[in-house]
Every structure is written in C-alpha cells, then in structure tokens.
PDB file of C-alpha atoms in Angstrom:
ATOM      1  CA  MET A   1     126.673  80.787  27.060  1.00  0.00           C
ATOM      2  CA  LYS A   2     130.187  81.479  25.806  1.00  0.00           C
ATOM      3  CA  PRO A   3     131.641  85.001  26.224  1.00  0.00           C
ATOM      4  CA  HIS A   4     130.860  87.367  23.358  1.00  0.00           C
ATOM      5  CA  ASN A   5     133.122  89.980  21.830  1.00  0.00           C
ATOM      6  CA  ILE A   6     132.160  93.539  22.682  1.00  0.00           C
ATOM      7  CA  VAL A   7     132.866  95.901  19.766  1.00  0.00           C
ATOM      8  CA  THR A   8     132.040  99.414  18.618  1.00  0.00           C
ATOM      9  CA  LYS A   9     128.757 100.095  16.843  1.00  0.00           C
ATOM     10  CA  ASP A  10     130.554 100.548  13.495  1.00  0.00           C
ATOM     11  CA  GLU A  11     132.295  97.174  13.909  1.00  0.00           C
ATOM     12  CA  TRP A  12     128.969  95.577  14.842  1.00  0.00           C
ATOM     13  CA  ILE A  13     127.316  97.007  11.694  1.00  0.00           C
ATOM     14  CA  LYS A  14     130.118  95.571   9.541  1.00  0.00           C
ATOM     15  CA  LYS A  15     129.608  92.073  10.992  1.00  0.00           C
ATOM     16  CA  ARG A  16     125.846  92.452  10.772  1.00  0.00           C
ATOM     17  CA  LYS A  17     126.085  93.245   7.054  1.00  0.00           C
ATOM     18  CA  GLU A  18     128.179  90.138   6.491  1.00  0.00           C
ATOM     19  CA  LEU A  19     125.495  88.034   8.143  1.00  0.00           C
ATOM     20  CA  LEU A  20     122.786  89.860   6.184  1.00  0.00           C
ATOM     21  CA  GLY A  21     124.347  88.641   2.953  1.00  0.00           C
ATOM     22  CA  LYS A  22     123.975  85.033   4.118  1.00  0.00           C
ATOM     23  CA  GLU A  23     120.401  85.694   5.279  1.00  0.00           C
ATOM     24  CA  LYS A  24     119.517  87.011   1.820  1.00  0.00           C
ATOM     25  CA  GLN A  25     120.970  83.861   0.247  1.00  0.00           C
ATOM     26  CA  LEU A  26     118.782  81.776   2.550  1.00  0.00           C
ATOM     27  CA  THR A  27     115.714  83.838   1.616  1.00  0.00           C
ATOM     28  CA  LYS A  28     116.370  83.292  -2.092  1.00  0.00           C
ATOM     29  CA  LEU A  29     116.837  79.557  -1.517  1.00  0.00           C
ATOM     30  CA  LYS A  30     113.553  79.491   0.410  1.00  0.00           C
ATOM     31  CA  ASP A  31     111.817  81.163  -2.555  1.00  0.00           C
ATOM     32  CA  GLU A  32     113.247  78.492  -4.856  1.00  0.00           C
ATOM     33  CA  LEU A  33     112.021  75.711  -2.545  1.00  0.00           C
ATOM     34  CA  THR A  34     108.586  77.334  -2.387  1.00  0.00           C
ATOM     35  CA  LEU A  35     108.366  77.222  -6.175  1.00  0.00           C
ATOM     36  CA  GLU A  36     109.436  73.558  -6.237  1.00  0.00           C
ATOM     37  CA  ARG A  37     106.839  72.787  -3.583  1.00  0.00           C
ATOM     38  CA  LYS A  38     104.118  74.436  -5.679  1.00  0.00           C
ATOM     39  CA  ASN A  39     105.155  72.323  -8.671  1.00  0.00           C
ATOM     40  CA  LEU A  40     105.051  68.966  -6.896  1.00  0.00           C
ATOM     41  CA  PRO A  41     102.699  66.381  -8.459  1.00  0.00           C
ATOM     42  CA  TRP A  42      99.510  65.549  -6.559  1.00  0.00           C
ATOM     43  CA  TYR A  43      97.727  62.348  -5.652  1.00  0.00           C
ATOM     44  CA  GLN A  44      93.979  61.933  -5.239  1.00  0.00           C
ATOM     45  CA  MET A  45      92.485  61.268  -1.824  1.00  0.00           C
ATOM     46  CA  LYS A  46      89.535  59.102  -0.860  1.00  0.00           C
ATOM     47  CA  GLU A  47      86.511  61.331  -0.315  1.00  0.00           C
ATOM     48  CA  ASP A  48      84.426  59.234   2.066  1.00  0.00           C
ATOM     49  CA  TYR A  49      86.280  60.077   5.289  1.00  0.00           C
ATOM     50  CA  LEU A  50      84.010  61.320   8.054  1.00  0.00           C
ATOM     51  CA  PHE A  51      85.236  63.663  10.771  1.00  0.00           C
ATOM     52  CA  GLU A  52      83.421  65.124  13.755  1.00  0.00           C
ATOM     53  CA  ASP A  53      83.251  68.595  15.241  1.00  0.00           C
ATOM     54  CA  GLU A  54      81.243  69.765  18.254  1.00  0.00           C
ATOM     55  CA  HIS A  55      78.105  69.938  16.074  1.00  0.00           C
ATOM     56  CA  GLY A  56      78.317  66.444  14.586  1.00  0.00           C
ATOM     57  CA  LYS A  57      79.719  64.556  11.608  1.00  0.00           C
ATOM     58  CA  VAL A  58      81.397  66.452   8.768  1.00  0.00           C
ATOM     59  CA  LYS A  59      82.658  65.250   5.405  1.00  0.00           C
ATOM     60  CA  PHE A  60      86.189  65.729   4.150  1.00  0.00           C
ATOM     61  CA  ARG A  61      85.104  68.321   1.600  1.00  0.00           C
ATOM     62  CA  ASP A  62      83.285  70.310   4.309  1.00  0.00           C
ATOM     63  CA  LEU A  63      86.617  71.008   5.997  1.00  0.00           C
ATOM     64  CA  PHE A  64      87.510  73.216   3.023  1.00  0.00           C
ATOM     65  CA  ASN A  65      84.831  75.691   4.160  1.00  0.00           C
ATOM     66  CA  ASN A  66      84.112  76.835   0.577  1.00  0.00           C
ATOM     67  CA  CYS A  67      87.823  77.307  -0.144  1.00  0.00           C
ATOM     68  CA  ARG A  68      89.927  75.483  -2.724  1.00  0.00           C
ATOM     69  CA  GLN A  69      92.856  74.848  -0.397  1.00  0.00           C
ATOM     70  CA  LEU A  70      93.079  73.174   3.011  1.00  0.00           C
ATOM     71  CA  ILE A  71      95.954  73.244   5.499  1.00  0.00           C
ATOM     72  CA  MET A  72      95.681  70.423   8.021  1.00  0.00           C
ATOM     73  CA  TYR A  73      97.719  70.147  11.211  1.00  0.00           C
ATOM     74  CA  HIS A  74      97.842  66.599  12.543  1.00  0.00           C
ATOM     75  CA  LEU A  75      97.740  67.233  16.279  1.00  0.00           C
ATOM     76  CA  ARG A  76      99.130  64.277  18.232  1.00  0.00           C
ATOM     77  CA  TYR A  77      96.435  63.110  20.653  1.00  0.00           C
ATOM     78  CA  HIS A  78      95.820  59.396  21.131  1.00  0.00           C
ATOM     79  CA  PHE A  79      92.300  58.329  22.082  1.00  0.00           C
ATOM     80  CA  SER A  80      93.592  56.762  25.333  1.00  0.00           C
ATOM     81  CA  TRP A  81      95.359  59.947  26.526  1.00  0.00           C
ATOM     82  CA  LYS A  82      93.866  62.481  28.920  1.00  0.00           C
ATOM     83  CA  TYR A  83      95.590  65.357  27.111  1.00  0.00           C
ATOM     84  CA  PRO A  84      97.369  65.884  23.773  1.00  0.00           C
ATOM     85  CA  SER A  85     101.137  65.868  23.578  1.00  0.00           C
ATOM     86  CA  LYS A  86     102.679  68.992  25.082  1.00  0.00           C
ATOM     87  CA  GLU A  87     104.748  69.459  21.935  1.00  0.00           C
ATOM     88  CA  CYS A  88     101.688  69.597  19.685  1.00  0.00           C
ATOM     89  CA  ALA A  89      99.859  71.868  22.116  1.00  0.00           C
ATOM     90  CA  PHE A  90     102.885  74.180  21.959  1.00  0.00           C
ATOM     91  CA  PHE A  91     102.724  74.321  18.176  1.00  0.00           C
ATOM     92  CA  ALA A  92      98.942  74.784  18.242  1.00  0.00           C
ATOM     93  CA  GLU A  93      99.356  77.930  20.347  1.00  0.00           C
ATOM     94  CA  HIS A  94     100.390  79.689  17.144  1.00  0.00           C
ATOM     95  CA  PHE A  95      97.195  78.957  15.192  1.00  0.00           C
ATOM     96  CA  ASN A  96      94.804  81.407  16.854  1.00  0.00           C
ATOM     97  CA  GLY A  97      93.813  84.296  14.613  1.00  0.00           C
ATOM     98  CA  VAL A  98      95.092  82.857  11.317  1.00  0.00           C
ATOM     99  CA  SER A  99      91.838  81.442   9.911  1.00  0.00           C
ATOM    100  CA  ASN A 100      90.347  84.637   8.470  1.00  0.00           C
ATOM    101  CA  HIS A 101      93.643  85.695   6.897  1.00  0.00           C
ATOM    102  CA  LEU A 102      94.039  82.296   5.275  1.00  0.00           C
ATOM    103  CA  ARG A 103      90.427  82.246   4.101  1.00  0.00           C
ATOM    104  CA  SER A 104      90.985  85.580   2.350  1.00  0.00           C
ATOM    105  CA  ARG A 105      93.542  83.655   0.274  1.00  0.00           C
ATOM    106  CA  ASP A 106      91.093  80.837  -0.578  1.00  0.00           C
ATOM    107  CA  THR A 107      92.562  78.585   2.123  1.00  0.00           C
ATOM    108  CA  SER A 108      90.977  76.847   5.087  1.00  0.00           C
ATOM    109  CA  PHE A 109      92.775  75.650   8.219  1.00  0.00           C
ATOM    110  CA  VAL A 110      91.900  72.742  10.516  1.00  0.00           C
ATOM    111  CA  ALA A 111      93.613  70.620  13.155  1.00  0.00           C
ATOM    112  CA  VAL A 112      92.777  66.910  13.269  1.00  0.00           C
ATOM    113  CA  SER A 113      93.269  64.376  16.071  1.00  0.00           C
ATOM    114  CA  ASN A 114      92.409  60.710  16.453  1.00  0.00           C
ATOM    115  CA  VAL A 115      90.521  61.234  19.718  1.00  0.00           C
ATOM    116  CA  ASP A 116      86.985  61.745  21.026  1.00  0.00           C
ATOM    117  CA  ILE A 117      85.521  65.137  20.103  1.00  0.00           C
ATOM    118  CA  ASN A 118      84.585  65.821  23.732  1.00  0.00           C
ATOM    119  CA  LYS A 119      88.242  65.710  24.751  1.00  0.00           C
ATOM    120  CA  ILE A 120      89.071  68.038  21.872  1.00  0.00           C
ATOM    121  CA  THR A 121      86.369  70.526  22.822  1.00  0.00           C
ATOM    122  CA  ALA A 122      87.307  70.529  26.507  1.00  0.00           C
ATOM    123  CA  PHE A 123      91.030  71.053  25.923  1.00  0.00           C
ATOM    124  CA  SER A 124      90.444  73.683  23.237  1.00  0.00           C
ATOM    125  CA  ARG A 125      88.303  75.703  25.655  1.00  0.00           C
ATOM    126  CA  ARG A 126      90.896  75.348  28.400  1.00  0.00           C
ATOM    127  CA  MET A 127      93.570  76.747  26.061  1.00  0.00           C
ATOM    128  CA  SER A 128      91.218  79.453  24.647  1.00  0.00           C
ATOM    129  CA  TRP A 129      91.906  78.264  21.113  1.00  0.00           C
ATOM    130  CA  ASN A 130      89.622  79.522  18.335  1.00  0.00           C
ATOM    131  CA  PHE A 131      90.871  77.533  15.332  1.00  0.00           C
ATOM    132  CA  LYS A 132      88.825  74.601  14.005  1.00  0.00           C
ATOM    133  CA  TRP A 133      89.850  71.274  15.535  1.00  0.00           C
ATOM    134  CA  VAL A 134      88.063  68.067  14.538  1.00  0.00           C
ATOM    135  CA  SER A 135      88.144  64.379  15.410  1.00  0.00           C
ATOM    136  CA  SER A 136      89.032  61.593  12.980  1.00  0.00           C
ATOM    137  CA  LEU A 137      88.181  58.875  15.529  1.00  0.00           C
ATOM    138  CA  GLY A 138      86.259  56.006  13.938  1.00  0.00           C
ATOM    139  CA  SER A 139      87.627  56.855  10.489  1.00  0.00           C
ATOM    140  CA  ASP A 140      90.493  55.234   8.585  1.00  0.00           C
ATOM    141  CA  PHE A 141      91.938  58.667   7.863  1.00  0.00           C
ATOM    142  CA  ASN A 142      94.840  58.619  10.340  1.00  0.00           C
ATOM    143  CA  TYR A 143      95.688  55.019   9.508  1.00  0.00           C
ATOM    144  CA  ASP A 144      95.595  55.549   5.749  1.00  0.00           C
ATOM    145  CA  LEU A 145      97.955  58.499   6.132  1.00  0.00           C
ATOM    146  CA  ASN A 146     100.289  56.512   8.409  1.00  0.00           C
ATOM    147  CA  LEU A 147      99.706  58.869  11.328  1.00  0.00           C
ATOM    148  CA  SER A 148      98.375  56.332  13.854  1.00  0.00           C
ATOM    149  CA  ARG A 149      99.142  52.743  14.792  1.00  0.00           C
ATOM    150  CA  SER A 150      96.298  50.339  15.387  1.00  0.00           C
ATOM    151  CA  GLU A 151      95.634  46.820  16.538  1.00  0.00           C
ATOM    152  CA  LYS A 152      94.366  45.856  13.088  1.00  0.00           C
ATOM    153  CA  MET A 153      97.770  46.880  11.719  1.00  0.00           C
ATOM    154  CA  GLY A 154      99.427  44.603  14.276  1.00  0.00           C
ATOM    155  CA  PHE A 155     100.855  47.711  15.947  1.00  0.00           C
ATOM    156  CA  ASP A 156     103.621  47.753  13.371  1.00  0.00           C
ATOM    157  CA  PRO A 157     105.899  50.788  13.641  1.00  0.00           C
ATOM    158  CA  ILE A 158     105.028  53.832  11.557  1.00  0.00           C
ATOM    159  CA  SER A 159     107.360  54.717   8.694  1.00  0.00           C
ATOM    160  CA  TYR A 160     107.944  58.371   9.460  1.00  0.00           C
ATOM    161  CA  ASN A 161     108.942  61.397   7.385  1.00  0.00           C
ATOM    162  CA  PHE A 162     109.216  59.613   3.989  1.00  0.00           C
ATOM    163  CA  ASP A 163     112.268  57.676   5.101  1.00  0.00           C
ATOM    164  CA  ASN A 164     113.227  54.454   6.821  1.00  0.00           C
ATOM    165  CA  ASN A 165     112.764  56.113  10.210  1.00  0.00           C
ATOM    166  CA  LEU A 166     110.422  53.971  12.287  1.00  0.00           C
ATOM    167  CA  CYS A 167     108.196  55.468  14.938  1.00  0.00           C
ATOM    168  CA  TYR A 168     106.973  53.138  17.670  1.00  0.00           C
ATOM    169  CA  GLY A 169     104.634  55.677  19.266  1.00  0.00           C
ATOM    170  CA  ASP A 170     100.881  55.451  18.801  1.00  0.00           C
ATOM    171  CA  GLU A 171     100.556  58.817  17.042  1.00  0.00           C
ATOM    172  CA  VAL A 172     102.742  61.137  14.980  1.00  0.00           C
ATOM    173  CA  PHE A 173     102.371  64.807  14.090  1.00  0.00           C
ATOM    174  CA  GLY A 174     102.733  66.739  10.864  1.00  0.00           C
ATOM    175  CA  ILE A 175     101.161  69.092   8.343  1.00  0.00           C
ATOM    176  CA  SER A 176      99.444  68.139   5.094  1.00  0.00           C
ATOM    177  CA  ILE A 177      98.054  70.322   2.323  1.00  0.00           C
ATOM    178  CA  TYR A 178      95.049  69.585   0.091  1.00  0.00           C
ATOM    179  CA  PHE A 179      93.405  71.055  -2.985  1.00  0.00           C
ATOM    180  CA  MET A 180      89.804  70.535  -4.098  1.00  0.00           C
ATOM    181  CA  ASP A 181      88.845  71.070  -7.743  1.00  0.00           C
ATOM    182  CA  GLU A 182      85.507  72.196  -9.194  1.00  0.00           C
ATOM    183  CA  LYS A 183      84.267  68.577  -9.219  1.00  0.00           C
ATOM    184  CA  SER A 184      85.026  68.192  -5.485  1.00  0.00           C
ATOM    185  CA  ASN A 185      87.964  65.879  -6.169  1.00  0.00           C
ATOM    186  CA  ILE A 186      90.451  66.200  -3.326  1.00  0.00           C
ATOM    187  CA  PHE A 187      94.203  65.939  -3.857  1.00  0.00           C
ATOM    188  CA  CYS A 188      97.115  65.844  -1.444  1.00  0.00           C
ATOM    189  CA  THR A 189      99.695  68.354  -2.674  1.00  0.00           C
ATOM    190  CA  TYR A 190     102.272  68.432   0.126  1.00  0.00           C
ATOM    191  CA  ALA A 191     103.081  67.070   3.589  1.00  0.00           C
ATOM    192  CA  THR A 192     105.841  67.711   6.091  1.00  0.00           C
ATOM    193  CA  PHE A 193     106.847  66.109   9.378  1.00  0.00           C
ATOM    194  CA  ALA A 194     109.480  66.257  12.120  1.00  0.00           C
ATOM    195  CA  ARG A 195     111.408  69.557  11.992  1.00  0.00           C
ATOM    196  CA  GLY A 196     109.607  70.548   8.797  1.00  0.00           C
ATOM    197  CA  VAL A 197     106.679  71.527  11.009  1.00  0.00           C
ATOM    198  CA  GLU A 198     108.766  74.210  12.734  1.00  0.00           C
ATOM    199  CA  VAL A 199     107.767  76.665  10.017  1.00  0.00           C
ATOM    200  CA  VAL A 200     104.505  77.355  11.927  1.00  0.00           C
ATOM    201  CA  ASN A 201     106.151  77.809  15.339  1.00  0.00           C
ATOM    202  CA  THR A 202     106.568  81.535  15.918  1.00  0.00           C
ATOM    203  CA  THR A 203     108.045  81.044  19.394  1.00  0.00           C
ATOM    204  CA  TYR A 204     110.923  78.995  18.019  1.00  0.00           C
ATOM    205  CA  ASN A 205     111.438  81.454  15.151  1.00  0.00           C
ATOM    206  CA  LEU A 206     111.599  84.356  17.630  1.00  0.00           C
ATOM    207  CA  LEU A 207     113.995  82.518  19.953  1.00  0.00           C
ATOM    208  CA  ASP A 208     116.254  81.825  16.964  1.00  0.00           C
ATOM    209  CA  LEU A 209     116.807  85.603  16.763  1.00  0.00           C
ATOM    210  CA  THR A 210     118.165  85.832  20.312  1.00  0.00           C
ATOM    211  CA  PRO A 211     121.719  85.230  21.605  1.00  0.00           C
ATOM    212  CA  LEU A 212     120.590  82.328  23.787  1.00  0.00           C
ATOM    213  CA  GLY A 213     118.538  80.852  20.960  1.00  0.00           C
ATOM    214  CA  ARG A 214     116.441  77.833  21.936  1.00  0.00           C
ATOM    215  CA  ASP A 215     118.952  77.037  24.699  1.00  0.00           C
ATOM    216  CA  GLU A 216     118.162  73.317  24.576  1.00  0.00           C
ATOM    217  CA  GLU A 217     121.634  71.857  24.100  1.00  0.00           C
ATOM    218  CA  GLN A 218     122.092  70.858  27.744  1.00  0.00           C
ATOM    219  CA  LEU A 219     118.613  69.384  28.141  1.00  0.00           C
ATOM    220  CA  ALA A 220     117.858  65.671  28.074  1.00  0.00           C
ATOM    221  CA  TYR A 221     115.998  66.242  24.807  1.00  0.00           C
ATOM    222  CA  PRO A 222     114.707  69.278  22.872  1.00  0.00           C
ATOM    223  CA  LEU A 223     111.544  70.722  24.420  1.00  0.00           C
ATOM    224  CA  ALA A 224     112.252  69.092  27.801  1.00  0.00           C
ATOM    225  CA  TRP A 225     111.475  72.535  29.246  1.00  0.00           C
ATOM    226  CA  LEU A 226     107.970  72.569  27.773  1.00  0.00           C
ATOM    227  CA  ASN A 227     104.663  72.599  29.634  1.00  0.00           C
ATOM    228  CA  PHE A 228     101.063  73.496  28.854  1.00  0.00           C
ATOM    229  CA  LYS A 229     100.857  77.284  28.828  1.00  0.00           C
ATOM    230  CA  ASP A 230      98.747  77.471  32.010  1.00  0.00           C
ATOM    231  CA  LEU A 231     101.061  75.219  34.045  1.00  0.00           C
ATOM    232  CA  TYR A 232     104.249  77.281  34.071  1.00  0.00           C
ATOM    233  CA  SER A 233     105.202  78.404  37.570  1.00  0.00           C
ATOM    234  CA  PHE A 234     104.780  82.090  36.670  1.00  0.00           C
ATOM    235  CA  CYS A 235     101.190  81.619  35.455  1.00  0.00           C
ATOM    236  CA  LYS A 236      98.364  82.785  37.721  1.00  0.00           C
ATOM    237  CA  LYS A 237      96.173  79.921  36.528  1.00  0.00           C
ATOM    238  CA  ASN A 238      97.490  76.461  37.265  1.00  0.00           C
ATOM    239  CA  VAL A 239      95.202  73.709  36.034  1.00  0.00           C
ATOM    240  CA  LYS A 240      95.934  70.196  37.253  1.00  0.00           C
TER     241      LYS A 240
END
C-alpha cells in the first residue's frame, strides 16, 4: 500500500466532494444502462426443460414460483466434482435472505447447477444456505445455454461472454433473467457473465470502499485468497 497524504478535515471534505461528483456521474450512467437493459429485445425459450430439487422433478415454469420474473444464477459445479467452485460458492454466500424481497416484486430467484441434486442438498446444508438451488443434470439446459461442455459436443470450447473468448473448462458461471407471460411462454431477457456477475457480490462491493480495496494485485490471480467460508483459519468449524 503506497503512503497516503494526511490532510486536515476541511481539505479531506474538499477532495471527497470532488470524488462525489464523479460518483454521481457513475450513478446516472448506471441508471441509463438499467433503462437500456430493460428495453433489450427478448428471445423465447424451450419450455420442456426438467430440473430437480430435493422433492423431485420440476418444470421450467415452476421455477417462477407464481411470479412473472425469474433471476437464475448459474452456479459452477460439474457433475464429476466433489464440491462447487470456490468462486461460485463465494458469490452464492450473498443470496441468503433475498428471496422474499424479490418475490414481493414479482420476481423469483434460483441457482442452477449441472450436478446431482444430492450433492447440491448436502453442500447447501453445510453452508446454511436457504435460497432455492436446483439440478439441471440430465437436461439439455446447460448445453443449450452454452454453460457446460459435453462429450456429445466433442468437448469443444465454450464461447464465453458473447465474444470470441473461448473457455476450455467444463462449466462456466453467470446470471440470466427470464420473463413468463400469461400464456406461460418463457423468454430470456438478459444474461451477464465474467465480471458482470460482480453486481451481486456484496463482499467485493464493500471492499471497494476501503483503502486496501480487494488487495489482489500481487496474487497469482484474483480470488487466489478465497476458501469456503468454514475453512478459513480463523473459523471454529473446519470441514475437510
């Protein structure tokens, strides 16, 4: 951390006001982007996807839970892995407690992974998560949305984040948004990947307010410091 100037309170307030002006510009730009996002065209989804929760099979439309809108977090968890990716588990830590607030705004929330439901249930209980998390294993859902690689696809790389970026991993993460009309037609209205997903990560947003920030510049890669929440050295509970 480089040395910081130490000034009087009045000098600090002057500099803080200058920064506030830029923050307000960013807020206005965000509002403009939000409006553009709302005005994006939609495309219709197939409706015959089957998912699974701890009670059994569920249809795509059932994930809406009597709401018109659905927010879906694609949680990276390959069917051959013992645990999900630490990065996605980190992001998922911020989903507890949001479901009722979203439902009051006609919006449902669900996480989806291409893995056996028993693994999902076990890890969710370990983390004390209360948001809905379902399996898409056995469905074409992840493959149709270019979220998973498969043998039938020849294990071709995944075209990631609407660009020519190629991902050679077995799974990718992201967020997608859906709307269901009065005839139960389902439409994809928006999707975001890579750093676009950071909008849901409160920990990162809080760290961005601090002088050290995320403090990841000297690490081998961003999030190299990360672990499951019960495996940090200062935690009383250490699950192996």
